[in-house]
mmCIF file of C-alpha atoms in Angstrom:
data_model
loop_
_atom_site.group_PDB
_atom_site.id
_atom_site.type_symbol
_atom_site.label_atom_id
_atom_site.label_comp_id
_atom_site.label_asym_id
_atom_site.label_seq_id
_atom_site.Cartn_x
_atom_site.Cartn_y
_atom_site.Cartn_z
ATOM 1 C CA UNK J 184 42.166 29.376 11.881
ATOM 2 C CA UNK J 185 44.230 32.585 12.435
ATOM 3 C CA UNK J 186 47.721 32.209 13.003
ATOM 4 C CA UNK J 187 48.374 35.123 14.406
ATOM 5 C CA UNK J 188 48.664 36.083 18.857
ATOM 6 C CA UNK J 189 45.889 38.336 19.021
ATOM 7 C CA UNK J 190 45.092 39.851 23.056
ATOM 8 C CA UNK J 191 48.886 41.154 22.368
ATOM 9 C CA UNK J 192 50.777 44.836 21.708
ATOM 10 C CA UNK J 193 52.155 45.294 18.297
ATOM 11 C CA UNK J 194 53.719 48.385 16.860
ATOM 12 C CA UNK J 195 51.727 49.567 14.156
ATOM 13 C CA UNK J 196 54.047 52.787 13.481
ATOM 14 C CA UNK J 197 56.669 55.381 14.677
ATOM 15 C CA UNK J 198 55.530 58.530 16.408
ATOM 16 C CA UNK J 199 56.827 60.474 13.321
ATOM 17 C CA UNK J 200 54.488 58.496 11.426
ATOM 18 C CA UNK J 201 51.525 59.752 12.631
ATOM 19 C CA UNK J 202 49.978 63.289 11.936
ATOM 20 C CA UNK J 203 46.989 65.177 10.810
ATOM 21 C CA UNK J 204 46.605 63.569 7.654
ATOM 22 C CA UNK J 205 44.963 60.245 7.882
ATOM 23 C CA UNK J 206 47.295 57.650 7.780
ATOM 24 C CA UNK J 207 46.264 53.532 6.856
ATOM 25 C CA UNK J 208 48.355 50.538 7.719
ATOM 26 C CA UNK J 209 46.898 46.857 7.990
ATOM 27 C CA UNK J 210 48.015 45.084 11.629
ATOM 28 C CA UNK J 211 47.152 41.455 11.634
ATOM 29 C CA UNK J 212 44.731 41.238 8.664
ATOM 30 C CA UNK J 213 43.244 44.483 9.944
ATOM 31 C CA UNK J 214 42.341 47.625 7.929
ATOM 32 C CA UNK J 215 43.042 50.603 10.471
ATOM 33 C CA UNK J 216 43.196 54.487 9.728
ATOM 34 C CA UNK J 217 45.480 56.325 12.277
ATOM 35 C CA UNK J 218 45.533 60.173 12.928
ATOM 36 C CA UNK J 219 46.475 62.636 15.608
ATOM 37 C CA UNK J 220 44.007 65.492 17.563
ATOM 38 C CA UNK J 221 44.474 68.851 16.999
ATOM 39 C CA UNK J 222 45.384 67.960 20.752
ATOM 40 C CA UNK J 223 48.465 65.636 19.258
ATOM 41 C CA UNK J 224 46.573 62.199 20.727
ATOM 42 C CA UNK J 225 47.160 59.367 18.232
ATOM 43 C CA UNK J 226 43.893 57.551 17.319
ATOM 44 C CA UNK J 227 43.216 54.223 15.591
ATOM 45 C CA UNK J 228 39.929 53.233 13.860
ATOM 46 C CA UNK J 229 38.782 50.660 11.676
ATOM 47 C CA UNK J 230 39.463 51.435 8.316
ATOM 48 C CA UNK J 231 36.288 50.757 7.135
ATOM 49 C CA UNK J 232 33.062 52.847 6.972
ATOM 50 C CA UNK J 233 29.891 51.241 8.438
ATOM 51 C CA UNK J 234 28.057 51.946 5.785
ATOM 52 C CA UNK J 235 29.028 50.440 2.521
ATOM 53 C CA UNK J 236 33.160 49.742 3.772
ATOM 54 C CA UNK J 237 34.331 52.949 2.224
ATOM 55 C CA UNK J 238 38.493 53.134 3.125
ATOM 56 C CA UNK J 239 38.484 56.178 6.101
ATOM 57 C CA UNK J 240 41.633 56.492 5.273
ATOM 58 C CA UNK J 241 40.782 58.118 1.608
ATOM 59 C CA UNK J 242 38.226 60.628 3.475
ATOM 60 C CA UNK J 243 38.795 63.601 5.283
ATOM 61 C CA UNK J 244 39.596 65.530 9.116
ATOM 62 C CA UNK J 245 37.177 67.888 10.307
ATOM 63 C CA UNK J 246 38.198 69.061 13.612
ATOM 64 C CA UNK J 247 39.277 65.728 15.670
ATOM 65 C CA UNK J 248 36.389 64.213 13.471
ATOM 66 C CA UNK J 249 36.849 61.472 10.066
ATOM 67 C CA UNK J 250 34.195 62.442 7.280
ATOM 68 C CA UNK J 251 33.790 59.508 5.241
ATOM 69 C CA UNK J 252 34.708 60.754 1.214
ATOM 70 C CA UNK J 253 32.067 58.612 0.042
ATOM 71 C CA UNK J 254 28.509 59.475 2.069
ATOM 72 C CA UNK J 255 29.507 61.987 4.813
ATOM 73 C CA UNK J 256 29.198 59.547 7.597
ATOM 74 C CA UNK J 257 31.168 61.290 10.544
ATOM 75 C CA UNK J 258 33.011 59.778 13.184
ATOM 76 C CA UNK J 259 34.712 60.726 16.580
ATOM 77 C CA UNK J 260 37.722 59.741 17.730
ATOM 78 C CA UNK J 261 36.074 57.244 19.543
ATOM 79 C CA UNK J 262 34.363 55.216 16.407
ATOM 80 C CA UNK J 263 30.908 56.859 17.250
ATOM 81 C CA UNK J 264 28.829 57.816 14.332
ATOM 82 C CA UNK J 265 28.104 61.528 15.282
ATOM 83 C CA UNK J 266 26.083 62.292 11.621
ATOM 84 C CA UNK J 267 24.508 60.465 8.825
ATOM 85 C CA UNK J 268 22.928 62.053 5.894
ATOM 86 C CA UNK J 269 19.246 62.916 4.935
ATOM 87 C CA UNK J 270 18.248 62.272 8.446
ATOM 88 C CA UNK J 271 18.347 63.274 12.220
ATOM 89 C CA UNK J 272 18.533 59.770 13.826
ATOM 90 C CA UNK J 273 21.696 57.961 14.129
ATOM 91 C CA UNK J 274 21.323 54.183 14.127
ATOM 92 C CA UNK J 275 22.617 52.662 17.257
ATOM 93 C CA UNK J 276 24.838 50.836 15.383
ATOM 94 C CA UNK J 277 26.874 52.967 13.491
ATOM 95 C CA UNK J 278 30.318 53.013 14.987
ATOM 96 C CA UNK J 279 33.295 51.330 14.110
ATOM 97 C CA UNK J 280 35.872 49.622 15.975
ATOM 98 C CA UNK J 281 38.077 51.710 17.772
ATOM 99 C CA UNK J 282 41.800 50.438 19.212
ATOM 100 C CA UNK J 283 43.657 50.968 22.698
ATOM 101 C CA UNK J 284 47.086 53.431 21.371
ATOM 102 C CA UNK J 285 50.352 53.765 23.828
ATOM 103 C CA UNK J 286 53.059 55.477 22.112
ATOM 104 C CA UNK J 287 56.608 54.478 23.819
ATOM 105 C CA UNK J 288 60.393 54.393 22.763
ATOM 106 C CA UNK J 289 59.292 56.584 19.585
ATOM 107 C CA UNK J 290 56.985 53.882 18.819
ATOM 108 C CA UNK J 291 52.871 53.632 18.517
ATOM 109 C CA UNK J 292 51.758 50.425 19.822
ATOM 110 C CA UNK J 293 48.454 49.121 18.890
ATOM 111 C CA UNK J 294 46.345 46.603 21.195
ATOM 112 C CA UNK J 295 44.812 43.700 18.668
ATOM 113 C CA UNK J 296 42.005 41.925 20.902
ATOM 114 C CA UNK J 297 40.100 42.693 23.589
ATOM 115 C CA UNK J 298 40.087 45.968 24.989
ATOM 116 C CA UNK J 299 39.738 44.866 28.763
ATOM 117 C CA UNK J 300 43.264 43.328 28.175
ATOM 118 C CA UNK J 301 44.966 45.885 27.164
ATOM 119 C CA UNK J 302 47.440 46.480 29.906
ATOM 120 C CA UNK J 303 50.250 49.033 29.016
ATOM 121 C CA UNK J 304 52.242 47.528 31.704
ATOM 122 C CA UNK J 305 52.504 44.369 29.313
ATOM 123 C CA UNK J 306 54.892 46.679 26.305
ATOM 124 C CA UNK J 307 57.995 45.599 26.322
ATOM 125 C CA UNK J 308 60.912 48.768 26.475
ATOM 126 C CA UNK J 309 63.526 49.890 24.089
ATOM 127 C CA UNK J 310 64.249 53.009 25.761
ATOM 128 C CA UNK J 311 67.609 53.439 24.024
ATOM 129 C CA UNK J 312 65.279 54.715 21.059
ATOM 130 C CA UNK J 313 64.103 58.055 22.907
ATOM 131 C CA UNK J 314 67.199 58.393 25.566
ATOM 132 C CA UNK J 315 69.556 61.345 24.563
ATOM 133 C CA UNK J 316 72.462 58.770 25.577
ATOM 134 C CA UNK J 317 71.914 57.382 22.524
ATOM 135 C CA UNK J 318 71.865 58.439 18.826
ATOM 136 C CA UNK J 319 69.266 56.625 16.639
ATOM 137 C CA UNK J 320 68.337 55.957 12.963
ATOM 138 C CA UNK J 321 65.752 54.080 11.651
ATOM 139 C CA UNK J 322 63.197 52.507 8.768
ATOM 140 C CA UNK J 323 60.923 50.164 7.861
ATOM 141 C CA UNK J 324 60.706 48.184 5.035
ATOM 142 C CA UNK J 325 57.503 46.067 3.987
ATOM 143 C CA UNK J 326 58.336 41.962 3.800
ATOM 144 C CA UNK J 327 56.376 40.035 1.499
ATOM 145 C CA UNK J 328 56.511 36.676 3.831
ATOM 146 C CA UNK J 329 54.902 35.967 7.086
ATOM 147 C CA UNK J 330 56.453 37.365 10.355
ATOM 148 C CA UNK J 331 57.458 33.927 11.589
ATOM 149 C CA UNK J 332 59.982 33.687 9.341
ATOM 150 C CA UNK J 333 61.402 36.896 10.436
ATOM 151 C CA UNK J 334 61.367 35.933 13.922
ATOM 152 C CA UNK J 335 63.592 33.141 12.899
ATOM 153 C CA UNK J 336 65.666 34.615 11.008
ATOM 154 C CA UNK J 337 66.819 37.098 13.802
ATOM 155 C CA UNK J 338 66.718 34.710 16.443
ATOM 156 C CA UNK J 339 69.638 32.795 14.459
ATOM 157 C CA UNK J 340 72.149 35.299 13.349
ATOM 158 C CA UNK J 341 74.895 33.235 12.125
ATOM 159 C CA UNK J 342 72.848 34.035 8.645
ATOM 160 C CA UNK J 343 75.048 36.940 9.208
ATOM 161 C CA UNK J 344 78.538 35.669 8.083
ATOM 162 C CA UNK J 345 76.762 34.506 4.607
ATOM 163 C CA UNK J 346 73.929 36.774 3.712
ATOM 164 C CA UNK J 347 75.636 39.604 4.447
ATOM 165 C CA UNK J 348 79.332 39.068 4.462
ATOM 166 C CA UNK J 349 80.949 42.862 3.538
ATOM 167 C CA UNK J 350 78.493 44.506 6.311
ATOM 168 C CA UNK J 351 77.958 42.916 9.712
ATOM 169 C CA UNK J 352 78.740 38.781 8.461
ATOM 170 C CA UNK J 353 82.209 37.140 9.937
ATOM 171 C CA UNK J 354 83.520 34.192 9.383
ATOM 172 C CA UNK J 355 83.929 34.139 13.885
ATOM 173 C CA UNK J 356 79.868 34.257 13.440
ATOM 174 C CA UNK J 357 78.845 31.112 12.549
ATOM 175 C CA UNK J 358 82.097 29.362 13.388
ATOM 176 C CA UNK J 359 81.276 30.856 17.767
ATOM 177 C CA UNK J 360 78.428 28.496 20.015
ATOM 178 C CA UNK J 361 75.672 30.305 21.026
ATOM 179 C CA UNK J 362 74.075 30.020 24.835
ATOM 180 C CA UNK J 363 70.314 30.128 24.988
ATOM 181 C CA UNK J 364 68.246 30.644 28.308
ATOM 182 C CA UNK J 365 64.210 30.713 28.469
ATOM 183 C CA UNK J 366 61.849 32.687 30.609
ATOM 184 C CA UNK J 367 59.045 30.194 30.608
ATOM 185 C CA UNK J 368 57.424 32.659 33.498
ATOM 186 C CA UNK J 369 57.684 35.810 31.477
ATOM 187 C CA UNK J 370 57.628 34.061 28.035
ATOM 188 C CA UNK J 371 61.435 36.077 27.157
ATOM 189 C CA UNK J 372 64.158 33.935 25.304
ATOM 190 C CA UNK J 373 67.447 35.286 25.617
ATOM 191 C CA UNK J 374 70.414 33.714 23.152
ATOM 192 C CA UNK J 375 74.001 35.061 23.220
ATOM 193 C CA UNK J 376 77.187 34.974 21.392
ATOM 194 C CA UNK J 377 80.411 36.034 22.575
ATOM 195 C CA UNK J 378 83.403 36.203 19.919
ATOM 196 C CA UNK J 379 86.265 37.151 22.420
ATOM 197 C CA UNK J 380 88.544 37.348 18.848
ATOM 198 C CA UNK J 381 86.702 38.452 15.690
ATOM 199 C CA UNK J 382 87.417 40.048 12.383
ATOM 200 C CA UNK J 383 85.924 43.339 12.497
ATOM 201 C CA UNK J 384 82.935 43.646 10.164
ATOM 202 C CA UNK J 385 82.972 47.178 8.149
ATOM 203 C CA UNK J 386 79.402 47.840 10.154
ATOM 204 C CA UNK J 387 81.812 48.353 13.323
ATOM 205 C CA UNK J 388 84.947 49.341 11.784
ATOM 206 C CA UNK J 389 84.065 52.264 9.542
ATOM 207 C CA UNK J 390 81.557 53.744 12.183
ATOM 208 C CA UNK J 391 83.647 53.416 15.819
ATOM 209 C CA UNK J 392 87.326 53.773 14.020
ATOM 210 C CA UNK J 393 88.071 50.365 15.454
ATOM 211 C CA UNK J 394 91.347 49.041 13.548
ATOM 212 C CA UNK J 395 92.450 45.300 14.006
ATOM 213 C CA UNK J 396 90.425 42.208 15.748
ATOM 214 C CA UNK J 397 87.501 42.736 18.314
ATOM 215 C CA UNK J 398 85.688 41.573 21.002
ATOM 216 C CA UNK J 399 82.169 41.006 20.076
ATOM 217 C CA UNK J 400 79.383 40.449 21.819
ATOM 218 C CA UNK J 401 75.733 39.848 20.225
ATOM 219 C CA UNK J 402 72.844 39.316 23.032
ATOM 220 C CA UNK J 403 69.602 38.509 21.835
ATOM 221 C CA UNK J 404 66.638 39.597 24.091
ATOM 222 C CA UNK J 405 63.217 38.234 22.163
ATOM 223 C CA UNK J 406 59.703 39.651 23.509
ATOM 224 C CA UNK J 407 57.139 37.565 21.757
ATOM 225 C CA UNK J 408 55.499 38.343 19.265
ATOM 226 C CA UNK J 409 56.349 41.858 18.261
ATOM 227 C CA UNK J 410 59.475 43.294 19.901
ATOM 228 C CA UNK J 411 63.123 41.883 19.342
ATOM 229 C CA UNK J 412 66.230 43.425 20.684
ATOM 230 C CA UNK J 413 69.927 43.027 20.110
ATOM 231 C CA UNK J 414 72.362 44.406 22.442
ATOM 232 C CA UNK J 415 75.847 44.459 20.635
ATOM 233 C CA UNK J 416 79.596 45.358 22.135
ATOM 234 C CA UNK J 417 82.422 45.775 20.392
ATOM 235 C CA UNK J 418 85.514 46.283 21.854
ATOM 236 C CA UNK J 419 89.427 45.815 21.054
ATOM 237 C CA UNK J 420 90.302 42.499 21.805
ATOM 238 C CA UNK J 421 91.011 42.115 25.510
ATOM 239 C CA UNK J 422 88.853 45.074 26.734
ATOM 240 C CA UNK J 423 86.015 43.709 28.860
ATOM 241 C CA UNK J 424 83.773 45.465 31.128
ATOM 242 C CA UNK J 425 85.485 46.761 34.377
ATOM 243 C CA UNK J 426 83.984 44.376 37.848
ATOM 244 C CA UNK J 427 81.634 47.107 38.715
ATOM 245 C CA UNK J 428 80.049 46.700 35.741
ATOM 246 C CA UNK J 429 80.709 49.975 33.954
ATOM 247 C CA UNK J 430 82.213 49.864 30.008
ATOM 248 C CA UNK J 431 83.318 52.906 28.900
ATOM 249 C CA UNK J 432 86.219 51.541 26.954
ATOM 250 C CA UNK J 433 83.479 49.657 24.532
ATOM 251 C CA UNK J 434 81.057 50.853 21.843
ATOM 252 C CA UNK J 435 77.352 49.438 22.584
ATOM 253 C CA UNK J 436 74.952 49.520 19.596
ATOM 254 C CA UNK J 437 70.898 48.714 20.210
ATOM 255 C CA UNK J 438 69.834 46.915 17.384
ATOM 256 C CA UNK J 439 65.575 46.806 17.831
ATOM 257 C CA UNK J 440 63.088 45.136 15.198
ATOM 258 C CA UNK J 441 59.502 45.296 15.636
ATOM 259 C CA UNK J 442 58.000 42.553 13.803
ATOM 260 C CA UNK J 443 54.588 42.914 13.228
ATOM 261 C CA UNK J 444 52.536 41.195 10.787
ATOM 262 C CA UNK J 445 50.291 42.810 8.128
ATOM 263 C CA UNK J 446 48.612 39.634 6.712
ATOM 264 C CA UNK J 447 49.275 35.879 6.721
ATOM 265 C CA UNK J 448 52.204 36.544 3.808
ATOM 266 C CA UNK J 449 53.544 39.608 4.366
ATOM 267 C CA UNK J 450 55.156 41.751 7.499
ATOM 268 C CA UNK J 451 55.863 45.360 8.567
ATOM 269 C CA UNK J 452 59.921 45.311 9.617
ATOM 270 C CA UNK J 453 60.564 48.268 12.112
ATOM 271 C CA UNK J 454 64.210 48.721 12.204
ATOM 272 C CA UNK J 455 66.512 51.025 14.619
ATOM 273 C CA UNK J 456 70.073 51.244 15.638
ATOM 274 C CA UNK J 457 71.157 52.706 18.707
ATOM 275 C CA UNK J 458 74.654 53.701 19.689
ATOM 276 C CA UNK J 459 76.210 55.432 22.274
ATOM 277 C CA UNK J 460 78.836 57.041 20.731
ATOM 278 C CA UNK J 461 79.918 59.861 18.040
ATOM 279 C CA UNK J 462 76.315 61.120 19.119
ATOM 280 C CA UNK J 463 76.306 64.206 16.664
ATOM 281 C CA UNK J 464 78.324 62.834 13.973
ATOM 282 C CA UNK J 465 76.394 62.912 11.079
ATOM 283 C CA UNK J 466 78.280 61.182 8.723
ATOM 284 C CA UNK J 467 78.183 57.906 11.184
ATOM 285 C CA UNK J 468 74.746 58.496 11.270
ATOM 286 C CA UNK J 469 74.214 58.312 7.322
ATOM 287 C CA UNK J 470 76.631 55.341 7.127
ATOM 288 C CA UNK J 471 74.878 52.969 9.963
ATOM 289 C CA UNK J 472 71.749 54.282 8.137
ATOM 290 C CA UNK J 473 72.340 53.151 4.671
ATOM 291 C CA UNK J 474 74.487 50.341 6.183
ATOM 292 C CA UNK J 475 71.558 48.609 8.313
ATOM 293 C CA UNK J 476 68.424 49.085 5.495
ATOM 294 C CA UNK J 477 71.093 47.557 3.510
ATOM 295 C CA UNK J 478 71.431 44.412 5.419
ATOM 296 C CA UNK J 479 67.616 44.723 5.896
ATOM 297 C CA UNK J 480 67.076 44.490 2.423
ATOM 298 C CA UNK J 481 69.054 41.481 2.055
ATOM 299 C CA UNK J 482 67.169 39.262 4.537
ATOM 300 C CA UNK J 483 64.099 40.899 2.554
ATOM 301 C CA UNK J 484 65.079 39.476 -0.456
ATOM 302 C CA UNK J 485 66.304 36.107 1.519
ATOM 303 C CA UNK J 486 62.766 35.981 3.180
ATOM 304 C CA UNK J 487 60.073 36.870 -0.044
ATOM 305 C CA UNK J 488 62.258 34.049 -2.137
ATOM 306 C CA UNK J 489 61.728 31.615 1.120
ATOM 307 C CA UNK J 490 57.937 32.511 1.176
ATOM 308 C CA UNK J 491 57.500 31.529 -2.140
ATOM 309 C CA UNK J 492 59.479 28.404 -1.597
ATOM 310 C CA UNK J 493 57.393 27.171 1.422
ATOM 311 C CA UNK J 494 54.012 28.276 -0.680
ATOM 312 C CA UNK J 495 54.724 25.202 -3.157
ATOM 313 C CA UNK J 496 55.790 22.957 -0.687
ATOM 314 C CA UNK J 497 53.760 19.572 0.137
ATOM 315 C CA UNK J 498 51.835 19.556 3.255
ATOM 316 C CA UNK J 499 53.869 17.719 6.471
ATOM 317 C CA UNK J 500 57.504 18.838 5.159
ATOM 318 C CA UNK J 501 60.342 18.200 7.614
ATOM 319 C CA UNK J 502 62.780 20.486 8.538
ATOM 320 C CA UNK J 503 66.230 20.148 10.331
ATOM 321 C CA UNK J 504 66.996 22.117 13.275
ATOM 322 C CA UNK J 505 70.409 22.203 14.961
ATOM 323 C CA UNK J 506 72.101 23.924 18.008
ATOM 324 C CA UNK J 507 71.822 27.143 16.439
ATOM 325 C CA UNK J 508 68.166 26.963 16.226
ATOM 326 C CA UNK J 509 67.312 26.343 20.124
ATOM 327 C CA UNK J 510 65.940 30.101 19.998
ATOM 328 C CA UNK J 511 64.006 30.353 17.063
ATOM 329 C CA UNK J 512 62.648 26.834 18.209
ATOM 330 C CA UNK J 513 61.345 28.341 21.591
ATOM 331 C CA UNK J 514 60.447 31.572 19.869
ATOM 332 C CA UNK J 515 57.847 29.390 17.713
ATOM 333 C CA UNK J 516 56.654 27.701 20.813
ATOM 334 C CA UNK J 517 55.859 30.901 22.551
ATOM 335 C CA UNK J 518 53.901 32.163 19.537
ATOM 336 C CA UNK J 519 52.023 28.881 19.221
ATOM 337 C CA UNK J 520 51.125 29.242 22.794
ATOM 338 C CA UNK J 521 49.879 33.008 22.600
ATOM 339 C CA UNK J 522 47.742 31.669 19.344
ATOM 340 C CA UNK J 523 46.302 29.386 20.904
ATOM 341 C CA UNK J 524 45.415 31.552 24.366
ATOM 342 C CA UNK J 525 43.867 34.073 21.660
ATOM 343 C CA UNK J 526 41.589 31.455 20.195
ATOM 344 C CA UNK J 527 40.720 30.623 23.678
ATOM 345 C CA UNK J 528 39.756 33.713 24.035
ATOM 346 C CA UNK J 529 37.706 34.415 21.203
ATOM 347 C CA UNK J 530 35.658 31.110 21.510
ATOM 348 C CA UNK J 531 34.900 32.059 25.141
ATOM 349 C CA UNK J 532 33.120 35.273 23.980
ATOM 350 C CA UNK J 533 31.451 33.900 21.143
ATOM 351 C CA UNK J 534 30.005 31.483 24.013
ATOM 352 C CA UNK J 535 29.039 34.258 25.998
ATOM 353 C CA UNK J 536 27.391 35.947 23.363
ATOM 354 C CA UNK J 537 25.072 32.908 22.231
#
């Protein structure tokens, strides 16, 4: 039984990512080769010739066209076999599964299901990645535990004042309630911290010039299952927004992870910061950089040890779940109900087909 929510939009890379050389990345147990047109349209293809499974990905461009390295089989940019060798027939069957692309907020999403499904419309936005407001940096780094635990540990940041005290971690953190409010409609969860008085965390203070306490403001916005954004605002203690609604006494960072499984056990984590101010400072740039794939790196580390420890575990094991887990709790509800619609899905067509 799959345990992924298939009939759904993941990122499978950043626009950057994607060129004329023939690029692979696995997406939910899936082998897929990704390349651009001489046009610049991003393509996705089963990794996999039809013939005897050679990786695309190890074989060649000609034109807009993949030439398998092993036998020569040659491909479109639809899937369709357009040669095979020693012969002038083409067996109706020689394609390979192609994939719906939208590239958006410098990412490419990939649809994992059925084509008739995939709806643009349904991608979630993080247009502070692309909007010259805003100056961005960001990474990924490969996570050798399943995505689920990712999704909880972002949806419960007071991790933050002990995994990675010295960076972004408080004591004000952990120690402040959170509020958590549920789109059952739109399948959103929203949690939010306030800290009107907090330490400032070297993250903030060595990037916006900040001296003394600050307000601080975490909002979680979670977009089952692949897009998760944080919308941060620090401020000197005291300074809230004006009552129109404008801030411009406040720094606002965009924190946005795509988290988007590659197997069962292991996860691609997209990472990008956001912020809307010192826009051409370089050196802020290298420091939020190096700062944020630091802190990534520690929940990596957190996360591979805590794969390993639920590996060994005995089947039925109980967890405990407090306040600060109301999100992560609906966030696992969510994905168990897009599972489950996927499976629904998938047994109707194989119905349809016998």
């Amino acid at each position: 039984m799959t345990t992924f929510a298939r009939n759904q939009w993941y990122v499978a890379a950043y626009s950057r990512e994607i060129g004329r050389e023939l690029f692979p990345r696995t997406i939910l147990g899936e082998p897929i080769v990704f390349y651009r047109t001489e046009a610049g349209e991003a393509v996705a293809l089963a990794d996999r010739c039809v013939h005897r499974r050679y990786p695309l990905s190890e074989s060649r461009l000609d034109g807009d066209k993949i030439v398998c390295g092993y036998h020569g089989f040659t491909y479109d940019k639809a899937g369709s076999c357009v040669f095979v060798p020693g012969q002038t027939r083409i067996p109706r069957t020689a394609r390979v599964p192609s994939y719906p692309l939208v590239e958006q907020d410098s990412f490419v999403w990939v649809w994992i299901g059925d084509h008739d499904k995939a709806d643009p419309a349904l991608i979630p936005r993080a247009p502070w990645l692309s909007d010259p407001a805003y100056t961005t940096v960001s990474g990924m780094e490969p996570l050798a535990a399943r995505y689920d635990l990712l999704v909880d540990n972002l949806m419960d940041l007071s991790h933050e004042t002990y995994l990675h005290g010295g960076y972004i971690g408080t004591p004000e953190v952990a120690n402040t309630p959170i509020s958590t409010e549920v789109d059952e409609e739109k399948e959103v969860i929203y949690v939010s911290r306030h800290m009107a008085d907090a330490e400032c965390p070297s993250f903030y203070a060595k990037s916006t010039g900040i001296e003394g306490r600050i307000t601080r403001w975490q909002d979680i916005e979670y977009h089952p299952p692949c897009l998760y954004l944080l919308h941060s605002r620090v401020a000197p203690v005291g300074v809230l927004p004006a009552d129109d609604g404008t801030d411009p006494d406040a720094f606002h960072v965009e924190v946005v992870y795509a988290i988007t499984p590659e197997t069962e056990h292991s996860t691609h984590d997209f990472w990008a910061v956001a912020r809307d101010f010192a826009l051409d400072d370089e050196e802020v740039s290298k420091f939020l950089a190096e700062s944020n794939r630091t802190v990534v790196l520690q929940d990596v580390r957190a996360l591979d040890i805590l794969e390993q420890v639920i590996q060994t575990e005995p089947e039925g094991y109980q967890e405990l779940s407090i306040n600060i887990d109301t999100g992560g709790l609906a966030a696992r509800r969510f994905l168990k109900r897009m599972i489950e619609r996927g499976q629904q899905s998938q047994q109707r067509q194989a119905s349809v087909r016998s």
